[in-house]
PDB file of C-alpha atoms in Angstrom:
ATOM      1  CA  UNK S1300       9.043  81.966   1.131  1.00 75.00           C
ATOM      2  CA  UNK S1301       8.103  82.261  -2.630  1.00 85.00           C
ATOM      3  CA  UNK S1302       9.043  78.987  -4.928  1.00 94.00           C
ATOM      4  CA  UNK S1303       8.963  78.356  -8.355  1.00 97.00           C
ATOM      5  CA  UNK S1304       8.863  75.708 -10.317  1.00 97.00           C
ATOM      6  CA  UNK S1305       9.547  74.324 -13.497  1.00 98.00           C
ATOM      7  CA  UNK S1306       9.516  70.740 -14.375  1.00 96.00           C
ATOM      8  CA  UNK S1307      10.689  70.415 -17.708  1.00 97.00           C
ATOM      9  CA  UNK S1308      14.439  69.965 -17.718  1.00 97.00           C
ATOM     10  CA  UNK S1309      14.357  70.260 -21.363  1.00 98.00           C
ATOM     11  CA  UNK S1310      12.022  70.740 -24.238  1.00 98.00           C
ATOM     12  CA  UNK S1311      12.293  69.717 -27.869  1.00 97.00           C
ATOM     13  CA  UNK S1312       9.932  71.348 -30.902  1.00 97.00           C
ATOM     14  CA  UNK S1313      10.399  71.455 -34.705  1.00 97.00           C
ATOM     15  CA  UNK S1314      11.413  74.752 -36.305  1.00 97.00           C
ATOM     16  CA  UNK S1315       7.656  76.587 -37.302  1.00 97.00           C
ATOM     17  CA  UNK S1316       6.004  74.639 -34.775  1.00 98.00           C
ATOM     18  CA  UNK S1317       4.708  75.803 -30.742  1.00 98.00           C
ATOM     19  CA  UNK S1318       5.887  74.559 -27.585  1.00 98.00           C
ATOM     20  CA  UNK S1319       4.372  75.379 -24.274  1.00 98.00           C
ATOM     21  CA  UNK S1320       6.637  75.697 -21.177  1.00 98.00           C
ATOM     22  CA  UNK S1321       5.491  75.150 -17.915  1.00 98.00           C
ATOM     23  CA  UNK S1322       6.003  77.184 -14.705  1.00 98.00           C
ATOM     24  CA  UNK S1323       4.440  76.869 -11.471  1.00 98.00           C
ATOM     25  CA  UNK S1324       4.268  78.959  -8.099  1.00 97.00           C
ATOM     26  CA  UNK S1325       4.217  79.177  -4.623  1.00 96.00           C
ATOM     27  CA  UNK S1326       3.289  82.705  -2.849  1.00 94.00           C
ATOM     28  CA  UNK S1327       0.688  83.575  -0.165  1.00 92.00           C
ATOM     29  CA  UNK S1328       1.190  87.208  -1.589  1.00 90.00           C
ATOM     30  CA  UNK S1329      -1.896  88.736  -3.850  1.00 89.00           C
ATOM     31  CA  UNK S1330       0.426  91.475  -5.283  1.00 90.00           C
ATOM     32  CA  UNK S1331       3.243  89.647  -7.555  1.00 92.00           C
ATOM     33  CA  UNK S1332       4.960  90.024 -10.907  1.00 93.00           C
ATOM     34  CA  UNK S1333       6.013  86.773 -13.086  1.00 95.00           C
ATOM     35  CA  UNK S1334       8.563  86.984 -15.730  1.00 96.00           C
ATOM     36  CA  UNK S1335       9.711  84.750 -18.398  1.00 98.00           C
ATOM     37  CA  UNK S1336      13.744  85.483 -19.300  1.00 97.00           C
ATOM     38  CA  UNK S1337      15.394  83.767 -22.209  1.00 97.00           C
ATOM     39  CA  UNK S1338      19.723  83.142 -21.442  1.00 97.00           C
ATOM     40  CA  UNK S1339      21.378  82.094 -25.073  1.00 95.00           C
ATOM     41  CA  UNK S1340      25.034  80.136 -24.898  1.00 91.00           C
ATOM     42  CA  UNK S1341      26.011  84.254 -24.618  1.00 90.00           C
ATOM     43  CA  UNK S1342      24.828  83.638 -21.113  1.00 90.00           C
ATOM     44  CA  UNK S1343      22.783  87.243 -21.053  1.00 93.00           C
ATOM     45  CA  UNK S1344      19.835  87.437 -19.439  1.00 95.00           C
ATOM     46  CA  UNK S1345      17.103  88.561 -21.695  1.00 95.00           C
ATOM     47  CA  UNK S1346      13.474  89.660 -20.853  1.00 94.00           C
ATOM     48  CA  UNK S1347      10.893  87.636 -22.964  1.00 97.00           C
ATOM     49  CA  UNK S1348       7.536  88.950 -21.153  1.00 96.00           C
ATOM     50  CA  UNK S1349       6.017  90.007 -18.075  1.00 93.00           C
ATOM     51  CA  UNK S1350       2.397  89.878 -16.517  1.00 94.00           C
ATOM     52  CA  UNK S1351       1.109  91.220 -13.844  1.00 91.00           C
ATOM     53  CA  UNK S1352      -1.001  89.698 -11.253  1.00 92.00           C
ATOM     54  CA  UNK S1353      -3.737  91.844 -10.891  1.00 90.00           C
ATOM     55  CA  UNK S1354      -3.946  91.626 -14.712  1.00 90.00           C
ATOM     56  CA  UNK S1355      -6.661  88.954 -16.254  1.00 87.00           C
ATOM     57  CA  UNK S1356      -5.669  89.321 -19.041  1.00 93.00           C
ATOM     58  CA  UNK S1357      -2.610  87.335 -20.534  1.00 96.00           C
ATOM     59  CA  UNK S1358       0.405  89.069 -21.635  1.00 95.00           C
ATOM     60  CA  UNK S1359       1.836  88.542 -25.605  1.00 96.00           C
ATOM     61  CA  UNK S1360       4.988  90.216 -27.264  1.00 95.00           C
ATOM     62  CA  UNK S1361       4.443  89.053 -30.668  1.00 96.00           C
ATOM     63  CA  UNK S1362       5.334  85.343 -31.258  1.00 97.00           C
ATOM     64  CA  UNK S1363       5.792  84.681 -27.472  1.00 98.00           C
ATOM     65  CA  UNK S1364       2.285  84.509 -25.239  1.00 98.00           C
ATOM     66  CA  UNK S1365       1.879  83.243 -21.406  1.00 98.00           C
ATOM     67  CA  UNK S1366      -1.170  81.004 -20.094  1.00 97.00           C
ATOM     68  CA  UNK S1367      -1.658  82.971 -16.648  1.00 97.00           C
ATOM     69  CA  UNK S1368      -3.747  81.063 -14.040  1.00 96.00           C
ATOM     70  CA  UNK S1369      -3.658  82.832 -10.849  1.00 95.00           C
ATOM     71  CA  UNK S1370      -6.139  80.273  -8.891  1.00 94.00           C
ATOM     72  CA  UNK S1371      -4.123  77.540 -10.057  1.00 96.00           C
ATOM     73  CA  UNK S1372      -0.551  79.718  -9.884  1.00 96.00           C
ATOM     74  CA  UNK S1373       0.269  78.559 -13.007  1.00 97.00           C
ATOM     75  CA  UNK S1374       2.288  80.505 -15.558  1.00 97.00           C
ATOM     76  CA  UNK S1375       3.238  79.232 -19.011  1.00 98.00           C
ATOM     77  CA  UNK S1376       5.135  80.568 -21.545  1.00 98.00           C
ATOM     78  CA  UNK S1377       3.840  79.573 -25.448  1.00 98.00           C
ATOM     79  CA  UNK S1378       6.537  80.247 -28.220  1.00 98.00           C
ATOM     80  CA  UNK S1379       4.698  80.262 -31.532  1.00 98.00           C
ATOM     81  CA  UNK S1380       6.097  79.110 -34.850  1.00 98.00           C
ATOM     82  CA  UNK S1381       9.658  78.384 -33.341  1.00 98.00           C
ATOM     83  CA  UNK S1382      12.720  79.548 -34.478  1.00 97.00           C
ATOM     84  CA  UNK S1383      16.269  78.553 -34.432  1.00 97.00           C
ATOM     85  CA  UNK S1384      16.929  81.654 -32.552  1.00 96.00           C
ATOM     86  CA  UNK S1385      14.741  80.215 -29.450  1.00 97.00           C
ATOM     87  CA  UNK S1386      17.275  78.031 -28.353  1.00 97.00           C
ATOM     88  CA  UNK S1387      18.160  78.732 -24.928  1.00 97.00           C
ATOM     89  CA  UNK S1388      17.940  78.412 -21.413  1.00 97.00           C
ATOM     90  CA  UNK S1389      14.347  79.625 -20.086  1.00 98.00           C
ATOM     91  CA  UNK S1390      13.470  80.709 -16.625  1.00 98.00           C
ATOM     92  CA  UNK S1391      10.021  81.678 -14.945  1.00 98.00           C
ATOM     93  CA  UNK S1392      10.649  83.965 -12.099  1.00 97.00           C
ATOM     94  CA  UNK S1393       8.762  85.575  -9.585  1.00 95.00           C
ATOM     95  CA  UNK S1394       8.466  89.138  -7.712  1.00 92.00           C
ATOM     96  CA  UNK S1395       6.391  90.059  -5.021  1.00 89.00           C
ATOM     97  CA  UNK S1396       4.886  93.812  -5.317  1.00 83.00           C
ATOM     98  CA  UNK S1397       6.162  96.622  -4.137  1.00 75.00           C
ATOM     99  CA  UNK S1398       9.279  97.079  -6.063  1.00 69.00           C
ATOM    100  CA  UNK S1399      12.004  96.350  -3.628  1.00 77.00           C
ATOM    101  CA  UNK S1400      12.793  92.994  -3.959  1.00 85.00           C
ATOM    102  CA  UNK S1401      14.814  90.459  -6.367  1.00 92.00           C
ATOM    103  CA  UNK S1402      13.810  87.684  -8.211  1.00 94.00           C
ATOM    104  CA  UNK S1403      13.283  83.955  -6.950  1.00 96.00           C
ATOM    105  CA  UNK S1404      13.724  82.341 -10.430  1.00 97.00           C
ATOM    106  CA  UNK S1405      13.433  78.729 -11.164  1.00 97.00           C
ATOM    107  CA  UNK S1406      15.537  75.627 -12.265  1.00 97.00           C
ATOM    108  CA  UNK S1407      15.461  76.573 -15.775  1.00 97.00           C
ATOM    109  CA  UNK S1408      13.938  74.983 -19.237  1.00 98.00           C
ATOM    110  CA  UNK S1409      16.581  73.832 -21.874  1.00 98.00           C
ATOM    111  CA  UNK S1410      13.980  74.415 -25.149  1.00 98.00           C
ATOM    112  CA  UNK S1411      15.750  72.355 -28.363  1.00 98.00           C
ATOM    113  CA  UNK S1412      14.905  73.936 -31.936  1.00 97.00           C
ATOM    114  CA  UNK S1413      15.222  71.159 -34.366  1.00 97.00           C
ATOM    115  CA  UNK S1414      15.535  72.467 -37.672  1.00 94.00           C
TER     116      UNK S1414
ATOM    117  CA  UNK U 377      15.848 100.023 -20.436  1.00 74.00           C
ATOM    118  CA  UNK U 378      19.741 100.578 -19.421  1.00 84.00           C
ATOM    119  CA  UNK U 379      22.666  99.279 -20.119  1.00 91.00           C
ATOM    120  CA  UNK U 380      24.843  97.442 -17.552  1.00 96.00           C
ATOM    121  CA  UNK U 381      28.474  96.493 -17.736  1.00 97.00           C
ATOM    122  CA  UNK U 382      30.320  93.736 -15.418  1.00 98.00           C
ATOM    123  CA  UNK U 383      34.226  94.085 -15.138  1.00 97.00           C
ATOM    124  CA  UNK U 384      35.523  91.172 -15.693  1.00 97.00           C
ATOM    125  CA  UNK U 385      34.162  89.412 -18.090  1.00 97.00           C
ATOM    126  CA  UNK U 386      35.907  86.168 -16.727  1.00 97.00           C
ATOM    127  CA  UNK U 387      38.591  85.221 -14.432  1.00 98.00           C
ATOM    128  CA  UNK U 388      40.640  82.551 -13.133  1.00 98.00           C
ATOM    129  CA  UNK U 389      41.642  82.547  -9.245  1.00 97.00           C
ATOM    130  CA  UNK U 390      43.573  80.821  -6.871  1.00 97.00           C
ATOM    131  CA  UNK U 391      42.195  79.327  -3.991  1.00 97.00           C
ATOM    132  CA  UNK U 392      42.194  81.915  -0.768  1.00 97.00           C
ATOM    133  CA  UNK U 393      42.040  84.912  -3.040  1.00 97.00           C
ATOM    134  CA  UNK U 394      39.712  87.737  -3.122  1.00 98.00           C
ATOM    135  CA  UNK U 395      38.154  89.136  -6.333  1.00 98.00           C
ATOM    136  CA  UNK U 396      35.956  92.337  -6.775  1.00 98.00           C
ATOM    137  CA  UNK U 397      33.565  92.656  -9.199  1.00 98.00           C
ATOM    138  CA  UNK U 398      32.268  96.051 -10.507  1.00 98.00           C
ATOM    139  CA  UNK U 399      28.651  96.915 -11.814  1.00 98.00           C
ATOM    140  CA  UNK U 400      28.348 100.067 -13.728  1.00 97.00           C
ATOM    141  CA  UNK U 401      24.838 101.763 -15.088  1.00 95.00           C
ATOM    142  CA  UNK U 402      24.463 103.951 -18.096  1.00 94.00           C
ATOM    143  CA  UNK U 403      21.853 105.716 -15.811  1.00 89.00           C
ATOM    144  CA  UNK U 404      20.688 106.214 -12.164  1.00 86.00           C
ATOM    145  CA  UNK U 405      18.726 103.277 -11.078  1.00 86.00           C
ATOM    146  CA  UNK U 406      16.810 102.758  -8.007  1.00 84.00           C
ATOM    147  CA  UNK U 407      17.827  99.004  -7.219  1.00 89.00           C
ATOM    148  CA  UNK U 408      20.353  97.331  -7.943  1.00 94.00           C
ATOM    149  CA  UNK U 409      21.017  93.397  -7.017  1.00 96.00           C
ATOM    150  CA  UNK U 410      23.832  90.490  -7.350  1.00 98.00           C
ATOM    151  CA  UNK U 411      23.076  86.775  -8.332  1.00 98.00           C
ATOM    152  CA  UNK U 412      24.535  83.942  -8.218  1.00 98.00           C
ATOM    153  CA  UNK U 413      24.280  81.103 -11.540  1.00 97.00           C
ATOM    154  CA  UNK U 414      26.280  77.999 -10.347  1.00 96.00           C
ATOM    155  CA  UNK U 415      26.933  75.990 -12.987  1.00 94.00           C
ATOM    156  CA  UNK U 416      24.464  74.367 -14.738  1.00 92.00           C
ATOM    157  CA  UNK U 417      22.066  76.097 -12.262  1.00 94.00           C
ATOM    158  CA  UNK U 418      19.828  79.023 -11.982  1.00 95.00           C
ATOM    159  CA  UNK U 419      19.928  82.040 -10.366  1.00 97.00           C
ATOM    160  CA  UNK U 420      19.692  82.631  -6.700  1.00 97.00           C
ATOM    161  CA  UNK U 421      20.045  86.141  -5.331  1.00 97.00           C
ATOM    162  CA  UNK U 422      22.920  87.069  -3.381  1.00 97.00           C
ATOM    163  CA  UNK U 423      21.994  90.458  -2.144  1.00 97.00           C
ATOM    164  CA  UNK U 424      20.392  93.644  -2.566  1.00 95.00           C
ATOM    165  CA  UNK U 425      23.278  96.762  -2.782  1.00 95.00           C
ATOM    166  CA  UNK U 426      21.756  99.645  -1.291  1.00 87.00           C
ATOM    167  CA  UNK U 427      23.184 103.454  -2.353  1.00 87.00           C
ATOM    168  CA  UNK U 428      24.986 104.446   1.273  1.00 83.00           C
ATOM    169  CA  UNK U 429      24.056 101.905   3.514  1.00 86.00           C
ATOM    170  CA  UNK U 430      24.906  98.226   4.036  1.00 89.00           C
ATOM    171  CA  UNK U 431      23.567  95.332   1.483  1.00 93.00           C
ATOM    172  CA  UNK U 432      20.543  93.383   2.188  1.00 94.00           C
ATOM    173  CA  UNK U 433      21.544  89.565   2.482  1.00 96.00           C
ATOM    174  CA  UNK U 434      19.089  86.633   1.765  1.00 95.00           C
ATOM    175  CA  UNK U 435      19.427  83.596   3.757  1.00 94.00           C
ATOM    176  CA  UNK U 436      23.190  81.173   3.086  1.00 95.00           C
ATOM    177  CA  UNK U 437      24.763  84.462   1.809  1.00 97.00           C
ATOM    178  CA  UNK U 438      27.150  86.427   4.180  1.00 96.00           C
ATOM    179  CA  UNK U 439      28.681  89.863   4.438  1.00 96.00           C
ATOM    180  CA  UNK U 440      32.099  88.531   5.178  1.00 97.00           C
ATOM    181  CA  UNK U 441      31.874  85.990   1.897  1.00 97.00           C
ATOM    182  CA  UNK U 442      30.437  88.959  -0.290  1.00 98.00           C
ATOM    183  CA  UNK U 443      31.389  92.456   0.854  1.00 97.00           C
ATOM    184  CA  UNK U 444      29.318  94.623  -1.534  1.00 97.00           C
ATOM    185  CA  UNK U 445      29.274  98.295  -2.196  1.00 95.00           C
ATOM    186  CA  UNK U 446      27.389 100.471  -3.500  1.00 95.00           C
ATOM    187  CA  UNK U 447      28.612 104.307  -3.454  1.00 93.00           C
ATOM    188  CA  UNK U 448      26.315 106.070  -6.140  1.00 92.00           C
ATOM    189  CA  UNK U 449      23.443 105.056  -7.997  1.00 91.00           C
ATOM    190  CA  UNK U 450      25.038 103.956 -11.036  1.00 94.00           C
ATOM    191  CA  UNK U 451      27.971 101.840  -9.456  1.00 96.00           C
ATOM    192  CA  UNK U 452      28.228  98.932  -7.128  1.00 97.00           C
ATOM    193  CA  UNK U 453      30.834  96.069  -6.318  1.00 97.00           C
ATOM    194  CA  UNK U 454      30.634  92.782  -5.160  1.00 98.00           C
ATOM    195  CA  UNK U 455      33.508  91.010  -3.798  1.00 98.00           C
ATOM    196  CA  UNK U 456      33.911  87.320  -3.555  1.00 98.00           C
ATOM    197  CA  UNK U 457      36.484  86.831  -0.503  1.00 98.00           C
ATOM    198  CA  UNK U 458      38.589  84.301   0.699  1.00 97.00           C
ATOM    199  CA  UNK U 459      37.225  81.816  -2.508  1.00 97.00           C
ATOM    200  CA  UNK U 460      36.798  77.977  -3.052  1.00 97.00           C
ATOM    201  CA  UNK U 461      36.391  75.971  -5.984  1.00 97.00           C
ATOM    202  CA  UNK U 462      32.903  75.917  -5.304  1.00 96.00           C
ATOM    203  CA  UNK U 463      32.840  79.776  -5.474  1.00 97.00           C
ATOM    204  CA  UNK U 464      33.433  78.936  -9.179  1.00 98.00           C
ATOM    205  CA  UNK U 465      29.938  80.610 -10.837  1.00 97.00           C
ATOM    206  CA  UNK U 466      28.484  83.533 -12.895  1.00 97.00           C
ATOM    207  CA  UNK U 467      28.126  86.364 -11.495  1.00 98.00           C
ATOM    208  CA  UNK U 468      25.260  88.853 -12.404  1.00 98.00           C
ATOM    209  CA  UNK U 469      24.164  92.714 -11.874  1.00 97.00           C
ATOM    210  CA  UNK U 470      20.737  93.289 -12.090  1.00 96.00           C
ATOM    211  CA  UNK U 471      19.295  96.744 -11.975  1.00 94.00           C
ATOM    212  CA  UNK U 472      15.784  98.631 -11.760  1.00 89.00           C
ATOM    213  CA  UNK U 473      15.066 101.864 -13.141  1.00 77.00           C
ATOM    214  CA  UNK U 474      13.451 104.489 -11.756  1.00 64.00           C
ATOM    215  CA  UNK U 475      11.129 104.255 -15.188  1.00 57.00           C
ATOM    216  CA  UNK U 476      11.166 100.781 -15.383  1.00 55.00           C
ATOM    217  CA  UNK U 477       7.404  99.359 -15.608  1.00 59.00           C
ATOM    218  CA  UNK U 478       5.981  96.391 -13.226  1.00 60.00           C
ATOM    219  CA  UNK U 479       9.515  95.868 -11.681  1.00 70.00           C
ATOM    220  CA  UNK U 480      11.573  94.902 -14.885  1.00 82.00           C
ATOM    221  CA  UNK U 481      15.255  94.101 -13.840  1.00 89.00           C
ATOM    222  CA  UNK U 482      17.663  94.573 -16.839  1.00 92.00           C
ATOM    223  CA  UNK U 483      20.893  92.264 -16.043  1.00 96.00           C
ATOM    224  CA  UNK U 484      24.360  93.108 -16.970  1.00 96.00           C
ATOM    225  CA  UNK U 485      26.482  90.166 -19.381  1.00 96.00           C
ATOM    226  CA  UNK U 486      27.250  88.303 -15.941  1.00 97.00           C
ATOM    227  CA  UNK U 487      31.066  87.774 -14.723  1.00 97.00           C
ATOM    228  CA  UNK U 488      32.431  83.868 -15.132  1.00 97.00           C
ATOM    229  CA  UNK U 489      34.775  83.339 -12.129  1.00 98.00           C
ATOM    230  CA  UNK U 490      36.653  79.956 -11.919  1.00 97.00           C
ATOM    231  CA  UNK U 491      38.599  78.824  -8.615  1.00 97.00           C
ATOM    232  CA  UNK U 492      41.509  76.703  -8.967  1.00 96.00           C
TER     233      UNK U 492
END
């Protein structure tokens, strides 16, 4: 079975600054999607970014870019010149290939903007 | 993307009650899943609904405890049956599209159920 983990309960970081949050994996599968997903107070689930296994190359949507190290299944998620609007839960998550199965997510990072 | 609505939003039950909980798509979508966020947890999946055949169940979770349909590809329910206080959780839809790139799920504003 697939595990991921995060072991950062909870993050701090200044308004303008970067934090890095961490996300390991467990899978014996070589076809796999990770995901980072953002949940506010609202409690929706939002998609920050994706990357895809067989992809080298790390993924970036604009301020928020992932450290993807498959040999070391390793997955972090770097949020650039912070924002009040980062505050939230955030959770790594994992999909095997294939397109027919859920998400095995882990226990979540509480990330602190201090303004 | 699509757009996923949970009815209800919230809800407050007694002990030894059933609830249902309904899922509805904006659009067809090939999957379509239930989670479970305890609270103060993450997520753990519940099930997969499948359109006009029984759900797929991962391990702990039980068709009895979580009836779930799923008539159409825009519509599913999940019931929570005979509940606890420790039923009290979120309770999320999650959908892929058909058009959805490197399996996406979109997940609907989650359903806050409280057991008394």
């Amino acid at each position: 079975a697939q595990t991921v983990t995060q072991s950062q309960p909870e993050m701090s970081v200044q308004e303008a600054e970067t934090v890095t949050l961490s996300c390991t994996y467990d899978t014996s599968e070589s076809d796999y999607y990770l995901f980072w997903y953002k949940q506010p107070p609202s409690r929706q689930m939002i998609l920050v970014i994706r990357q895809e296994a067989y992809k080298q190359q790390n993924a970036t949507e604009n301020r928020f870019s992932v450290n993807f190290q498959k040999a070391a299944k390793s997955f972090s998620l770097k949020i650039s010149d912070s924002q009040l609007g980062d505050a939230a839960m955030y959770f790594c998550a994992y999909c095997p290939g294939g397109g027919a199965d859920g998400l095995t997510f882990g226990k979540g990072t509480h990330l602190i903007i201090q303004p | 993307s699509a757009v996923i609505s949970q009815k209800p939003s919230r809800d407050i039950c007694q002990r030894g009650t059933s609830l249902t909980i309904q899922c509805q798509v904006d659009s067809q979508v090939t999957m379509m899943f239930w989670y479970r966020q305890q609270p103060g947890q993450s997520l753990t999946l519940i099930a997969t609904a499948n359109q006009g055949s029984e759900a797929t169940y991962e391990s702990g979770f039980v068709i009895d405890k979580f009836p779930i349909s799923r008539p159409n590809l825009t519509f599913s329910t999940l019931t929570v049956s005979n509940m606890s206080p420790e039923d009290s959780s979120i309770y999320l839809c999650s959908v892929k599209t058909s058009g959805g790139a490197n399996n996406e799920q979109f997940f609907g504003p989650g359903t806050r159920l409280t057991v008394l």
